[in-house]
mmCIF file of N, CA, C and O and ligand atoms in Angstrom:
data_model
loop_
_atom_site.group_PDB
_atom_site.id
_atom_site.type_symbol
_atom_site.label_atom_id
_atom_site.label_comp_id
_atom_site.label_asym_id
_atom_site.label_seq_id
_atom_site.Cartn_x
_atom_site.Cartn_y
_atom_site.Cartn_z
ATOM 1 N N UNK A 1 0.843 -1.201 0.000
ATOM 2 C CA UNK A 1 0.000 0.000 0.000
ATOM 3 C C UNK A 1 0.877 1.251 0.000
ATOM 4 O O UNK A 1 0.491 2.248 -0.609
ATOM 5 N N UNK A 2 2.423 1.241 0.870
ATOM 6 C CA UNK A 2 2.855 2.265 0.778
ATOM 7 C C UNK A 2 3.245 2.644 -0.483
ATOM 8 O O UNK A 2 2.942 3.730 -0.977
ATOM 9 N N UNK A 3 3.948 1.743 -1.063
ATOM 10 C CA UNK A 3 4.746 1.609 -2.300
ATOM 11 C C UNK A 3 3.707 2.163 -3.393
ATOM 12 O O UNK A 3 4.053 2.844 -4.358
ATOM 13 N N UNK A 4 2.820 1.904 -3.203
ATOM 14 C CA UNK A 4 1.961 2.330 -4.181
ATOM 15 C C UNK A 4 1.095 3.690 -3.688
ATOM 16 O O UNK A 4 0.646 4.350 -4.625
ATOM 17 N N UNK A 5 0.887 4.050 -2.712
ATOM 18 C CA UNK A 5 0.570 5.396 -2.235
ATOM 19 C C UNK A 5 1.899 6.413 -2.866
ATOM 20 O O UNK A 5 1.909 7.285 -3.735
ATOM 21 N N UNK A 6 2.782 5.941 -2.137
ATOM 22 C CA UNK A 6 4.200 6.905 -2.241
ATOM 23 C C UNK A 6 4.309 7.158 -4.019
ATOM 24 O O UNK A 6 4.086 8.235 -4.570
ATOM 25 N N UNK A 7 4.592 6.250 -4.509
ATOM 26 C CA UNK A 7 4.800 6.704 -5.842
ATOM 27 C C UNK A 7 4.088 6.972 -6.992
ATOM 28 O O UNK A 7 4.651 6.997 -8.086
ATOM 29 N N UNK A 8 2.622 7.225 -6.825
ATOM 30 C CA UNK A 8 1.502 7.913 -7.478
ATOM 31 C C UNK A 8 1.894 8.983 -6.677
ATOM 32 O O UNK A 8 2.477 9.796 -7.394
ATOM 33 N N UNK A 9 1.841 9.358 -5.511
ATOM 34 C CA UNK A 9 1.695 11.206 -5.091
ATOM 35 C C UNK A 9 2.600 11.903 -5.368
ATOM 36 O O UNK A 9 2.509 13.096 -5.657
ATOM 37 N N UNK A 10 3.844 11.091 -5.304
ATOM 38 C CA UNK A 10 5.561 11.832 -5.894
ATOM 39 C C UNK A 10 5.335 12.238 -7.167
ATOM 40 O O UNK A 10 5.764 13.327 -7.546
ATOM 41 N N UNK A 11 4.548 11.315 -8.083
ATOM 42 C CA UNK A 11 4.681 11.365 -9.550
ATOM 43 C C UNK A 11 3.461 12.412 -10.134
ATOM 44 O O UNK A 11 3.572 13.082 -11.160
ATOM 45 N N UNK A 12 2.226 12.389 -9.197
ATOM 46 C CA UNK A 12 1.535 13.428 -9.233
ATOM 47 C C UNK A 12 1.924 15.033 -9.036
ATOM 48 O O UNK A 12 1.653 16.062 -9.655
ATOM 49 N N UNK A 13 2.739 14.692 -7.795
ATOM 50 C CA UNK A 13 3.085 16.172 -7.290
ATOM 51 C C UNK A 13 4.797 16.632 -8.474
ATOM 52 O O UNK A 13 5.055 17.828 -8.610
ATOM 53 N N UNK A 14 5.545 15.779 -9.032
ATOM 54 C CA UNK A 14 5.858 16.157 -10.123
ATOM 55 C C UNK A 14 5.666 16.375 -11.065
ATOM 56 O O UNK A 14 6.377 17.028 -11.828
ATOM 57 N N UNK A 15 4.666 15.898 -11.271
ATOM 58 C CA UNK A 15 4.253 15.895 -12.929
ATOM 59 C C UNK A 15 3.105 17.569 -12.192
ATOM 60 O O UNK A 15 2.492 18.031 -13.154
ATOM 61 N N UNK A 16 2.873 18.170 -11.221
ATOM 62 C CA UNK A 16 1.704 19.254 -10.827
ATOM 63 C C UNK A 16 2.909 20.516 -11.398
ATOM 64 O O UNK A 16 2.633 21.477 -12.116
ATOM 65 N N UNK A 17 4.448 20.116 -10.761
ATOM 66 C CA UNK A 17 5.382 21.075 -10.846
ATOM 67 C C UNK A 17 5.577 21.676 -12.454
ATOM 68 O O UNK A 17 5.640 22.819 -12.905
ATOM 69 N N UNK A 18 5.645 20.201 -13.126
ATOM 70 C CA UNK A 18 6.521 20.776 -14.466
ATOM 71 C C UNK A 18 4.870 21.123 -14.910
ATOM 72 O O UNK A 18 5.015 22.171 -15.539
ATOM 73 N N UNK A 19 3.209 20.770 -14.924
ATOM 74 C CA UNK A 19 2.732 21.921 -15.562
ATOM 75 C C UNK A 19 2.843 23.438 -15.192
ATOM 76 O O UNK A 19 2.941 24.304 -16.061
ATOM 77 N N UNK A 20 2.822 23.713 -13.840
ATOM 78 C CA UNK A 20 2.864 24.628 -13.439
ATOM 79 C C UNK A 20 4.243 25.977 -13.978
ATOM 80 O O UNK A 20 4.229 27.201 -13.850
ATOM 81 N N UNK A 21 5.359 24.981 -14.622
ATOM 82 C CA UNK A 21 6.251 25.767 -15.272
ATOM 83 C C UNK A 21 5.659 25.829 -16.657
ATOM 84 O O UNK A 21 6.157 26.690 -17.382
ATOM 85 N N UNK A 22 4.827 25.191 -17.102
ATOM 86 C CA UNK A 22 4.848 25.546 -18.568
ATOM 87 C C UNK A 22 5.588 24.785 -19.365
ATOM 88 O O UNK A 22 6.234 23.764 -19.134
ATOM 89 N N UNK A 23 5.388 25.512 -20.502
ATOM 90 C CA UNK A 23 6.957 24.628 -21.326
ATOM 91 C C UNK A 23 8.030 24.975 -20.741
ATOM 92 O O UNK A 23 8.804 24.073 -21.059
ATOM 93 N N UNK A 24 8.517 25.597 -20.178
ATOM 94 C CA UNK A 24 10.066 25.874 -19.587
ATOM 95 C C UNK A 24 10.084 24.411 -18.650
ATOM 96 O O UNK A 24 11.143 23.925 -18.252
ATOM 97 N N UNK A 25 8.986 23.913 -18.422
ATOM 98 C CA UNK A 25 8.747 22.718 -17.278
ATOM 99 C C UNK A 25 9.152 21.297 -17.990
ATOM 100 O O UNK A 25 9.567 20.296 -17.406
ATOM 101 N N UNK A 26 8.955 21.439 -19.234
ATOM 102 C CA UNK A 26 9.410 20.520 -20.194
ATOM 103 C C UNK A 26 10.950 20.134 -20.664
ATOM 104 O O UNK A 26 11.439 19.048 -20.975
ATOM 105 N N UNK A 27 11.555 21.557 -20.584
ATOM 106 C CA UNK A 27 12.514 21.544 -21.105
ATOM 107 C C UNK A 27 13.752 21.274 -20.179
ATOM 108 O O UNK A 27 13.906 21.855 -19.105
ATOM 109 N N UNK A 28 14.993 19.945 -20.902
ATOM 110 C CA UNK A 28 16.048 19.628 -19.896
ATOM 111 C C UNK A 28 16.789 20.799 -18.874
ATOM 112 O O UNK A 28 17.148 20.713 -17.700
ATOM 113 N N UNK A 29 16.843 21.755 -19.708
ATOM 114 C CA UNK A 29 17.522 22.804 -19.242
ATOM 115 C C UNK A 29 17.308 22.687 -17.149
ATOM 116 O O UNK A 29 18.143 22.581 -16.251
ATOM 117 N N UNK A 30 15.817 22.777 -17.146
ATOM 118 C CA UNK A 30 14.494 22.999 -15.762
ATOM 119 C C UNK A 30 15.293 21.845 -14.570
ATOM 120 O O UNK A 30 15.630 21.985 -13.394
ATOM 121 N N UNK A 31 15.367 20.867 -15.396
ATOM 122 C CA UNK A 31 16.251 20.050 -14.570
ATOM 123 C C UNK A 31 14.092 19.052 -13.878
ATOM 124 O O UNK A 31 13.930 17.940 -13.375
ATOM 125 N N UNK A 32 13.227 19.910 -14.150
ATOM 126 C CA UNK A 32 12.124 19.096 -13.485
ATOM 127 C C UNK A 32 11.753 17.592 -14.556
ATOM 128 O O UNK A 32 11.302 16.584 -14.012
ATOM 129 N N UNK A 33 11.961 17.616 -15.789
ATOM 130 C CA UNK A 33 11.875 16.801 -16.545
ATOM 131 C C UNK A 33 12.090 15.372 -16.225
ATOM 132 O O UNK A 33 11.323 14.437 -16.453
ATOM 133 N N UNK A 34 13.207 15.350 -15.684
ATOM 134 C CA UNK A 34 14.413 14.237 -15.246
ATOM 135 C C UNK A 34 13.328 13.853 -13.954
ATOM 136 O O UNK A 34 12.955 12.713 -13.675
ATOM 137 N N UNK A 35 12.992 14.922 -13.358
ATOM 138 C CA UNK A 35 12.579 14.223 -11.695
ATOM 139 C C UNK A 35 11.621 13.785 -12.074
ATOM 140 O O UNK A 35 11.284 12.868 -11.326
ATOM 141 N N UNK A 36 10.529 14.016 -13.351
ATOM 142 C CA UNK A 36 9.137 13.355 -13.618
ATOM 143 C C UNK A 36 9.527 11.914 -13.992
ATOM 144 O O UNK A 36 8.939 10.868 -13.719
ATOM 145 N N UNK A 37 10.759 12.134 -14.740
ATOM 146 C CA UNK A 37 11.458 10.645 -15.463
ATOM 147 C C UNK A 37 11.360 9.881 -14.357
ATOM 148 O O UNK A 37 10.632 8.920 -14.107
ATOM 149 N N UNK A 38 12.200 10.442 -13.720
ATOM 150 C CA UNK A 38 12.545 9.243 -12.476
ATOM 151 C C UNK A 38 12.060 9.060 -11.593
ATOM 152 O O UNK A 38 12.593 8.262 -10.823
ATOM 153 N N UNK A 39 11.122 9.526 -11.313
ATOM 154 C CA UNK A 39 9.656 9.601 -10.516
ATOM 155 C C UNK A 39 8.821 8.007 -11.192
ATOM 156 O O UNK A 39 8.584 6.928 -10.650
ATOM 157 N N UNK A 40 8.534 8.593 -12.756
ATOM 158 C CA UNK A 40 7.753 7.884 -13.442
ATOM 159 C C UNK A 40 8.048 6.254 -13.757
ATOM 160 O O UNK A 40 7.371 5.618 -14.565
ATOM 161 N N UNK A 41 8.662 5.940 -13.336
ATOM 162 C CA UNK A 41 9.351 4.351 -13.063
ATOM 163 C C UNK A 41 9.095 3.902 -12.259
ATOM 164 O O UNK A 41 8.617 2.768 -12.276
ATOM 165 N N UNK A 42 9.302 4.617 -11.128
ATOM 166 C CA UNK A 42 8.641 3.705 -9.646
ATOM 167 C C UNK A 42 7.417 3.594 -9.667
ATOM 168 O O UNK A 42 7.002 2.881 -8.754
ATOM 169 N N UNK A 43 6.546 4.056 -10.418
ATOM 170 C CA UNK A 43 5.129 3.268 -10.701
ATOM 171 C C UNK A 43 5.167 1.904 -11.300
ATOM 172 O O UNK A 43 4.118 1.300 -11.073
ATOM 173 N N UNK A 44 6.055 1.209 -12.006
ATOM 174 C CA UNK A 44 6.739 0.231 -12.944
ATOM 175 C C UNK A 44 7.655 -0.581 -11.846
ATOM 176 O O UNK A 44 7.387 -1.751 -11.569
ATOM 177 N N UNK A 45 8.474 -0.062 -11.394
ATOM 178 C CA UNK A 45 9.641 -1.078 -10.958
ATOM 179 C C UNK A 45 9.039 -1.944 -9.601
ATOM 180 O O UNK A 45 7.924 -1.920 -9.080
ATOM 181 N N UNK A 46 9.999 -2.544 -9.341
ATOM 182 C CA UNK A 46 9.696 -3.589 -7.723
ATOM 183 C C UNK A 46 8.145 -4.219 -7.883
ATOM 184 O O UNK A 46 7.553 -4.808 -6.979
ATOM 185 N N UNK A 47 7.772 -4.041 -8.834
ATOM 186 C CA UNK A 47 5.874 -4.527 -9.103
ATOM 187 C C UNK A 47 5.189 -3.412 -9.731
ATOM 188 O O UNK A 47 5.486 -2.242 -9.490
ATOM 189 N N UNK A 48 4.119 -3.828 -10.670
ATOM 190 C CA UNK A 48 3.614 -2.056 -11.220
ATOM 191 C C UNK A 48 2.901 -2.233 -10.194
ATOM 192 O O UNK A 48 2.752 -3.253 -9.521
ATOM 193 N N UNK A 49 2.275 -0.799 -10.034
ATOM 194 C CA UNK A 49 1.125 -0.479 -9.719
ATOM 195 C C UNK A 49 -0.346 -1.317 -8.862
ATOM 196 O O UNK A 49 -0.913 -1.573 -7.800
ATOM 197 N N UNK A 50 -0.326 -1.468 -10.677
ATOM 198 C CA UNK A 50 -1.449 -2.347 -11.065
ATOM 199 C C UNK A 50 -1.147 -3.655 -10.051
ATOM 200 O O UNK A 50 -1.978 -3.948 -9.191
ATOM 201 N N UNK A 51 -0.291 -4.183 -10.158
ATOM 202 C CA UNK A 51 0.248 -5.389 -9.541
ATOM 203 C C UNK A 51 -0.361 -5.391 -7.643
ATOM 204 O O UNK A 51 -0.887 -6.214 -6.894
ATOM 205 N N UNK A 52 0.015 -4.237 -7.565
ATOM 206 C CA UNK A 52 0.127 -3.372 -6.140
ATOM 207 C C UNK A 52 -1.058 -3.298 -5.753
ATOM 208 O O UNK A 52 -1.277 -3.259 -4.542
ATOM 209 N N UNK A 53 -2.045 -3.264 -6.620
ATOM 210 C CA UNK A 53 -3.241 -3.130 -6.202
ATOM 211 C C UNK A 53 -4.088 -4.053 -6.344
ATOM 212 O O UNK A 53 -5.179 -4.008 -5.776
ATOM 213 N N UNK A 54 -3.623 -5.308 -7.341
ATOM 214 C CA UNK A 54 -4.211 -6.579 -7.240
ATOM 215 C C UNK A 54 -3.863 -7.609 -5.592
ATOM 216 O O UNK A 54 -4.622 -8.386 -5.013
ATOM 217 N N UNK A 55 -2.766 -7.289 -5.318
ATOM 218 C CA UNK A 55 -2.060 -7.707 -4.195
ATOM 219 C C UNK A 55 -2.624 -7.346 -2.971
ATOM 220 O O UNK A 55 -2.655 -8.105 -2.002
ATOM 221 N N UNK A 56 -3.308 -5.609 -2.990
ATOM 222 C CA UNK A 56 -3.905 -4.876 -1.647
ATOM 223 C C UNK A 56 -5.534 -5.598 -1.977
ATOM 224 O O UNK A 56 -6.077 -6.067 -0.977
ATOM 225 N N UNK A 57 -5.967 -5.657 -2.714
ATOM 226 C CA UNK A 57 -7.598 -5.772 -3.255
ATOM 227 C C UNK A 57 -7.657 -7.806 -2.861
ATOM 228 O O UNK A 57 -8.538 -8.545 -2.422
ATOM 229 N N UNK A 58 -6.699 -7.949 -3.163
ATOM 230 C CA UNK A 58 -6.452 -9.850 -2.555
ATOM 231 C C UNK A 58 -6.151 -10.004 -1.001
ATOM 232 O O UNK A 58 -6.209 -11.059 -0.369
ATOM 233 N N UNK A 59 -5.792 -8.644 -0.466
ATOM 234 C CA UNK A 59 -5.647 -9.207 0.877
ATOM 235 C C UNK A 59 -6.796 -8.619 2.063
ATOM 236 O O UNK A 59 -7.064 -9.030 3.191
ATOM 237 N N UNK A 60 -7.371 -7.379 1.188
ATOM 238 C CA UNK A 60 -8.822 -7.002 1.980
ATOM 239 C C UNK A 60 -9.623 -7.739 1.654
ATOM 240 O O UNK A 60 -10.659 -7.595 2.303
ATOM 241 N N UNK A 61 -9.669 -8.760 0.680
ATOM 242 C CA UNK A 61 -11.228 -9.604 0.533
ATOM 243 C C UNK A 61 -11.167 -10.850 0.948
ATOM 244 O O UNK A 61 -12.200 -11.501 1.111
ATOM 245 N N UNK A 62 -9.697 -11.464 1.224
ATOM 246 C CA UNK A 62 -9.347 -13.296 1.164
ATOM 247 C C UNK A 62 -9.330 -13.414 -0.055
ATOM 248 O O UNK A 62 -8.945 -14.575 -0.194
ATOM 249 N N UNK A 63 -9.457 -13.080 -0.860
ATOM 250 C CA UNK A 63 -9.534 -13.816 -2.405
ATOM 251 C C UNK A 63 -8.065 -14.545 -2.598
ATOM 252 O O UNK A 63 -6.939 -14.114 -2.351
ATOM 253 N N UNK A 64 -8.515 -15.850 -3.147
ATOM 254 C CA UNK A 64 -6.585 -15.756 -3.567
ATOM 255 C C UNK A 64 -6.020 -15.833 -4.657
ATOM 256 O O UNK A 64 -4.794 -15.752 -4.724
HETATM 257 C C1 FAD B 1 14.780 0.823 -15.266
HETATM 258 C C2 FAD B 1 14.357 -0.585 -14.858
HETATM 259 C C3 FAD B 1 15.167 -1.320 -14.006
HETATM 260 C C4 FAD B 1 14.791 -2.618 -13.617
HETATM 261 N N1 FAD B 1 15.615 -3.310 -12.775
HETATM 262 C C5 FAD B 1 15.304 -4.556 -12.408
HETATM 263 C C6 FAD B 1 16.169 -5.315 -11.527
HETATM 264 O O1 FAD B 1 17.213 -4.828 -11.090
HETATM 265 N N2 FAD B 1 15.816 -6.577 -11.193
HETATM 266 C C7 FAD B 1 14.672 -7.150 -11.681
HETATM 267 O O2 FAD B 1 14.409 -8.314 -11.338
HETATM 268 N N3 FAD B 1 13.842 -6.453 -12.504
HETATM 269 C C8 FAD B 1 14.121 -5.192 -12.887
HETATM 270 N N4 FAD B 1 13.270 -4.477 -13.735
HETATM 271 C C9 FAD B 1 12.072 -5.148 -14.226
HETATM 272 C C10 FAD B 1 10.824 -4.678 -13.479
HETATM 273 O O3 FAD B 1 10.728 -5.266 -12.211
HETATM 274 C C11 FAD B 1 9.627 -5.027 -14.383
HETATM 275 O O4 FAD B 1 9.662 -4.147 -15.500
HETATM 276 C C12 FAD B 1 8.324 -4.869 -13.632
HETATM 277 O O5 FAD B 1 8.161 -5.844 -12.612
HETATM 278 C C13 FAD B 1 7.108 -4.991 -14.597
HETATM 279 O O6 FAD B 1 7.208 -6.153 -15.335
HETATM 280 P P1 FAD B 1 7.140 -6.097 -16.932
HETATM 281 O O7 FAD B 1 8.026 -4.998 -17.422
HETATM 282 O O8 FAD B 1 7.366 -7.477 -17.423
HETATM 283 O O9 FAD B 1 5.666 -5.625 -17.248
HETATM 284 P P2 FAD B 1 4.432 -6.582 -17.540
HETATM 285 O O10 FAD B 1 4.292 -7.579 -16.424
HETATM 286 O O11 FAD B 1 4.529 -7.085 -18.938
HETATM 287 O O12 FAD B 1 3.250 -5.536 -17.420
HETATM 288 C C14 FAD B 1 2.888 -4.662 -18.501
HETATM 289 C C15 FAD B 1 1.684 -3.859 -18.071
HETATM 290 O O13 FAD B 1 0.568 -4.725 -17.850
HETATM 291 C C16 FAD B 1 0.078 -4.550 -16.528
HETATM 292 N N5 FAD B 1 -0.379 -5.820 -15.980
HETATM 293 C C17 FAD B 1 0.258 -7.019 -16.043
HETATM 294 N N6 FAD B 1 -0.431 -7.976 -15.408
HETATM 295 C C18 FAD B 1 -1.574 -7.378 -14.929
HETATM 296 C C19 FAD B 1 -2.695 -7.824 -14.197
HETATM 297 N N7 FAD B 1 -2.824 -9.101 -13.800
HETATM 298 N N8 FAD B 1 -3.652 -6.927 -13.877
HETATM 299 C C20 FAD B 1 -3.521 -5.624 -14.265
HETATM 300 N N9 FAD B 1 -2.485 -5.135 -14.975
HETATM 301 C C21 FAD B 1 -1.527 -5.992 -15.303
HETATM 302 C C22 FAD B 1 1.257 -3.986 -15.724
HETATM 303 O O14 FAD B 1 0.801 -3.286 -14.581
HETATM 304 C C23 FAD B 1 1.910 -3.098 -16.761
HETATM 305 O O15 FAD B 1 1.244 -1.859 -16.804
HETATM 306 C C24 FAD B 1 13.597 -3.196 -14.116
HETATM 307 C C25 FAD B 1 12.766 -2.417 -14.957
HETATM 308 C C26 FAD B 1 13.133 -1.137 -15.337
HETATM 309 C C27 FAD B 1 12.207 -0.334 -16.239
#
């Protein structure tokens, strides 16, 4: 649950930054680009997401 709390809100609250710059928010120069990059993986790595939430949704019901 954390793993998957934590890295939707990181990736939200980066991806809130670079609209909030605009295109300058886009661009390498901003340096915010990179943090959306690497933000945007840990939704993917160690299990997606999706995975994350088949796993939380299997252990609140018993299902197996
Ligand atoms: C930069 C990077 C570094 C990595 N380093 C390592 C490492 O050091 N060691 C290691 O072992 N692995 C590593 N990986 C692999 C990583 O763990 C896998 O990419 C990850 O577990 C997802 O597996 P997959 O890529 O095969 O995606 P897939 O399993 O093919 O999934 C593709 C998509 O389908 C979705 N999906 C799949 N099954 C379901 C389902 N049942 N219900 C709903 N949605 C589903 C997924 O959520 C995803 O969106 C790395 C990956 C990256 C990108």
């Amino acid at each position: 649950m954390a793993k998957r709390y934590a890295t939707e809100a990181g990736y939200a609250v980066a991806d809130s930054a670079l609209q909030l710059h605009g295109g300058y928010g886009y661009l390498t120069e901003y340096g915010i680009e990179k943090i959306v990059r690497d933000l945007r993986v840990h939704r993917i790595l160690e299990g997606t997401n999706e995975i994350m939430s088949l796993i939380i949704a299997r252990g609140l019901t018993g299902a197996a």
